[in-house]
């Protein structure tokens, strides 16, 4: 177990290092820089001096590699710096506002995906090679291959233009407000017993969550279906029947056996889910991490972009780690150990 | 007595004389088809209370298909014909609900491969207790006690620990005992043991068989011992049916079968098996096992039989009664093999 933790910690450091390197230099290579955006081109010479002053204050005049090591050092001390653009607000404050929204949205999307995927996968695996199976597989394929931004835009059109049941932007009706407890709007609304606001948040989250959820749902159907099919033909399934178990109980045990694999895949898909939020939050103007990231990129707000990306990466790694631990808990044959070749 | 063929409907074993008044299990003219493949053409035998009945044959002879047909545990694509009477009750075509009640408390089934016959993600205890929960509505705590007793009856030293173990944590022999326990725990009157020891180490095989038979005879349960090993038959069975190509080539009591086989296939099987005391000279059966398609209307052994005659290919040989059993051959062996 200790071996496992050390191994994973090492991996995590390497990944984080790589990500900081990539994001840092990508930002500098990108055309346009924050200062240029602030000081419009073609102004008089005075601004030239002010501009140099500003660059020096931000450390942007130093050689790139120096800037990088300063950035790395800050991150290691968990200092993510301040926004260049928004009156110097600390990046961590901005993240603290956006992150709970993204987490709630992701959980909602995950739930939607599971609620759809589990019955579809069961039906399609049990009735293999029937109309049910074909339908389920086709559904999964569509879910996997439809680009989510397109799906999002379709949903916006449908629910904004034709039948406006669900709101298509924001998190909350403007006339309502929520007392802040954790920062996560739905949770806070429920905690403070503000049911009207909770309902409003839920409705605001529905379209983005649906878009995200159906995107990953296709994956889940595929994984769950194939692991159910694998289990279905094992001897012990017939052994259950030979002991007089009902079909219902047999299916329950099949699911139990298919769970570990599915849990790992869900963990791996958390990354896709979070990167999906980047697009979807922008489409639905939902002020989470993705929205924050896109805005920061547009403003070339380097510290915010860097901070958000590093934190998102850390979250994905944490999710994968959790999936492995859950896998180990669900499947007694799995021993958590470092490196490969663990049986 | 003529039986020209075994088309699914028109054969009845009317000429058969009852050996005991009502056998526990009476299989009559059982047939199993998977599409064009005929796994079992016509199989009939009786198993009495407390009797150990052997079913022996090469791979593909239809042993497992016969066994699964008895408890209705075949894939939906399988077509089942004939009759299986358990205590006089017809099981072929019985409702699913009825079959579920038979499986476990009436007829137990021990699977071939112990590693794959146990659920890898649940403890042995959970799997054993589940059977009692289903059939007896027994609470878990009590069921685990029953399970522990059964495991110690099967000579497992530390039953409590075994109950808490997952299948992969046990040795092959232990696992096979757990599988046997799962089949026995609801106290069935007949146990079907399908090649229970072929996956085991030779040294453990004998021991596991003895344990299985010991527990069964202690409960007076009948056993259907399925095997491809005549040695196992000789050591454990009272009576035996030799299966070939989905028919019972010969049925006899074990001593009669070994002393005076009538069917050439039985003779060939005996010759292919090294006997105690005799050195080295065993003769393998030439050719390979037959795969039957559609209706069988020849002697299935004809291609490999050294006594074959043109007549053997004209129809499935009828069942000939002997004092101790029956055989299906028109040119049978006489006396010693
Ligand atoms: N589900 C199935 N679908 C199609 N054919 C099958 C199926 N199960 C068995 N068969 C065929 O039926 C025949 C008899 O199979 P069976 O499993 O009864 O043999 P067996 O005597 O138990 O052999 P073994 O010693 O290998 O277990 C074989 O030819 C096999 O190919
Ligand atoms: S019927 Fe003919 S072919 Fe078949 S076993 Fe007897 S002698 Fe051989
Ligand atoms: Mg078999």
JSON list of C-alpha atoms in Angstrom, two decimals, chain A residues 234-250 252-254 256-258 260 329-335 343, chain B residues 68 71 73 99-101 103-105 107-109 111 113 116-122 127 130-131 134-135 166 168-169 179 182-183:
[
{"chain": "A", "resi": 234, "resn": "UNK", "atom": "CA", "xyz": [-18.84, -17.19, -16.92]},
{"chain": "A", "resi": 235, "resn": "UNK", "atom": "CA", "xyz": [-19.52, -20.51, -15.23]},
{"chain": "A", "resi": 236, "resn": "UNK", "atom": "CA", "xyz": [-20.44, -18.98, -11.93]},
{"chain": "A", "resi": 237, "resn": "UNK", "atom": "CA", "xyz": [-23.46, -17.29, -13.46]},
{"chain": "A", "resi": 238, "resn": "UNK", "atom": "CA", "xyz": [-24.83, -20.69, -14.44]},
{"chain": "A", "resi": 239, "resn": "UNK", "atom": "CA", "xyz": [-23.73, -21.97, -11.06]},
{"chain": "A", "resi": 240, "resn": "UNK", "atom": "CA", "xyz": [-26.04, -19.39, -9.45]},
{"chain": "A", "resi": 241, "resn": "UNK", "atom": "CA", "xyz": [-28.90, -20.66, -11.58]},
{"chain": "A", "resi": 242, "resn": "UNK", "atom": "CA", "xyz": [-28.00, -24.24, -10.68]},
{"chain": "A", "resi": 243, "resn": "UNK", "atom": "CA", "xyz": [-28.39, -23.25, -7.03]},
{"chain": "A", "resi": 244, "resn": "UNK", "atom": "CA", "xyz": [-31.89, -21.99, -7.71]},
{"chain": "A", "resi": 245, "resn": "UNK", "atom": "CA", "xyz": [-31.27, -18.24, -7.65]},
{"chain": "A", "resi": 246, "resn": "UNK", "atom": "CA", "xyz": [-33.79, -16.02, -9.39]},
{"chain": "A", "resi": 247, "resn": "UNK", "atom": "CA", "xyz": [-32.84, -14.19, -12.58]},
{"chain": "A", "resi": 248, "resn": "UNK", "atom": "CA", "xyz": [-33.11, -10.96, -10.64]},
{"chain": "A", "resi": 249, "resn": "UNK", "atom": "CA", "xyz": [-30.47, -12.08, -8.18]},
{"chain": "A", "resi": 250, "resn": "UNK", "atom": "CA", "xyz": [-28.30, -13.37, -11.01]},
{"chain": "A", "resi": 252, "resn": "UNK", "atom": "CA", "xyz": [-27.55, -8.29, -9.43]},
{"chain": "A", "resi": 253, "resn": "UNK", "atom": "CA", "xyz": [-24.44, -10.45, -9.11]},
{"chain": "A", "resi": 254, "resn": "UNK", "atom": "CA", "xyz": [-23.54, -9.76, -12.72]},
{"chain": "A", "resi": 256, "resn": "UNK", "atom": "CA", "xyz": [-21.56, -6.49, -8.88]},
{"chain": "A", "resi": 257, "resn": "UNK", "atom": "CA", "xyz": [-18.93, -8.21, -11.01]},
{"chain": "A", "resi": 258, "resn": "UNK", "atom": "CA", "xyz": [-19.07, -5.56, -13.71]},
{"chain": "A", "resi": 260, "resn": "UNK", "atom": "CA", "xyz": [-15.00, -2.61, -10.67]},
{"chain": "A", "resi": 329, "resn": "UNK", "atom": "CA", "xyz": [-12.45, -2.03, -2.68]},
{"chain": "A", "resi": 330, "resn": "UNK", "atom": "CA", "xyz": [-14.95, -3.50, -5.15]},
{"chain": "A", "resi": 331, "resn": "UNK", "atom": "CA", "xyz": [-12.74, -6.27, -6.45]},
{"chain": "A", "resi": 332, "resn": "UNK", "atom": "CA", "xyz": [-11.03, -8.35, -3.78]},
{"chain": "A", "resi": 333, "resn": "UNK", "atom": "CA", "xyz": [-8.56, -9.73, -6.33]},
{"chain": "A", "resi": 334, "resn": "UNK", "atom": "CA", "xyz": [-7.00, -6.33, -6.88]},
{"chain": "A", "resi": 335, "resn": "UNK", "atom": "CA", "xyz": [-4.11, -5.45, -4.66]},
{"chain": "A", "resi": 343, "resn": "UNK", "atom": "CA", "xyz": [-2.38, -9.29, -9.94]},
{"chain": "B", "resi": 68, "resn": "UNK", "atom": "CA", "xyz": [-27.74, -29.63, -17.70]},
{"chain": "B", "resi": 71, "resn": "UNK", "atom": "CA", "xyz": [-32.14, -29.38, -14.35]},
{"chain": "B", "resi": 73, "resn": "UNK", "atom": "CA", "xyz": [-30.06, -25.30, -17.34]},
{"chain": "B", "resi": 99, "resn": "UNK", "atom": "CA", "xyz": [-37.23, -25.57, -11.80]},
{"chain": "B", "resi": 100, "resn": "UNK", "atom": "CA", "xyz": [-35.75, -22.96, -9.49]},
{"chain": "B", "resi": 101, "resn": "UNK", "atom": "CA", "xyz": [-37.23, -24.80, -6.54]},
{"chain": "B", "resi": 103, "resn": "UNK", "atom": "CA", "xyz": [-32.32, -26.69, -8.30]},
{"chain": "B", "resi": 104, "resn": "UNK", "atom": "CA", "xyz": [-30.58, -26.75, -4.97]},
{"chain": "B", "resi": 105, "resn": "UNK", "atom": "CA", "xyz": [-32.91, -28.47, -2.52]},
{"chain": "B", "resi": 107, "resn": "UNK", "atom": "CA", "xyz": [-31.02, -31.69, -7.33]},
{"chain": "B", "resi": 108, "resn": "UNK", "atom": "CA", "xyz": [-27.59, -30.24, -6.65]},
{"chain": "B", "resi": 109, "resn": "UNK", "atom": "CA", "xyz": [-25.10, -29.53, -9.42]},
{"chain": "B", "resi": 111, "resn": "UNK", "atom": "CA", "xyz": [-19.51, -27.61, -11.54]},
{"chain": "B", "resi": 113, "resn": "UNK", "atom": "CA", "xyz": [-14.03, -25.90, -12.74]},
{"chain": "B", "resi": 116, "resn": "UNK", "atom": "CA", "xyz": [-14.82, -20.26, -12.46]},
{"chain": "B", "resi": 117, "resn": "UNK", "atom": "CA", "xyz": [-17.82, -21.71, -10.61]},
{"chain": "B", "resi": 118, "resn": "UNK", "atom": "CA", "xyz": [-17.46, -19.29, -7.71]},
{"chain": "B", "resi": 119, "resn": "UNK", "atom": "CA", "xyz": [-18.24, -15.59, -7.74]},
{"chain": "B", "resi": 120, "resn": "UNK", "atom": "CA", "xyz": [-14.83, -13.88, -7.54]},
{"chain": "B", "resi": 121, "resn": "UNK", "atom": "CA", "xyz": [-16.08, -10.75, -5.81]},
{"chain": "B", "resi": 122, "resn": "UNK", "atom": "CA", "xyz": [-17.92, -12.32, -2.88]},
{"chain": "B", "resi": 127, "resn": "UNK", "atom": "CA", "xyz": [-22.25, -17.47, -1.55]},
{"chain": "B", "resi": 130, "resn": "UNK", "atom": "CA", "xyz": [-27.23, -17.09, -0.16]},
{"chain": "B", "resi": 131, "resn": "UNK", "atom": "CA", "xyz": [-28.44, -20.58, -1.14]},
{"chain": "B", "resi": 134, "resn": "UNK", "atom": "CA", "xyz": [-33.15, -18.37, -1.17]},
{"chain": "B", "resi": 135, "resn": "UNK", "atom": "CA", "xyz": [-34.51, -21.82, -0.35]},
{"chain": "B", "resi": 166, "resn": "UNK", "atom": "CA", "xyz": [-12.56, -14.97, -1.38]},
{"chain": "B", "resi": 168, "resn": "UNK", "atom": "CA", "xyz": [-8.83, -16.57, -5.21]},
{"chain": "B", "resi": 169, "resn": "UNK", "atom": "CA", "xyz": [-7.40, -16.87, -1.71]},
{"chain": "B", "resi": 179, "resn": "UNK", "atom": "CA", "xyz": [-18.21, -25.60, -4.82]},
{"chain": "B", "resi": 182, "resn": "UNK", "atom": "CA", "xyz": [-22.62, -24.87, -2.45]},
{"chain": "B", "resi": 183, "resn": "UNK", "atom": "CA", "xyz": [-24.30, -27.79, -4.23]}
]
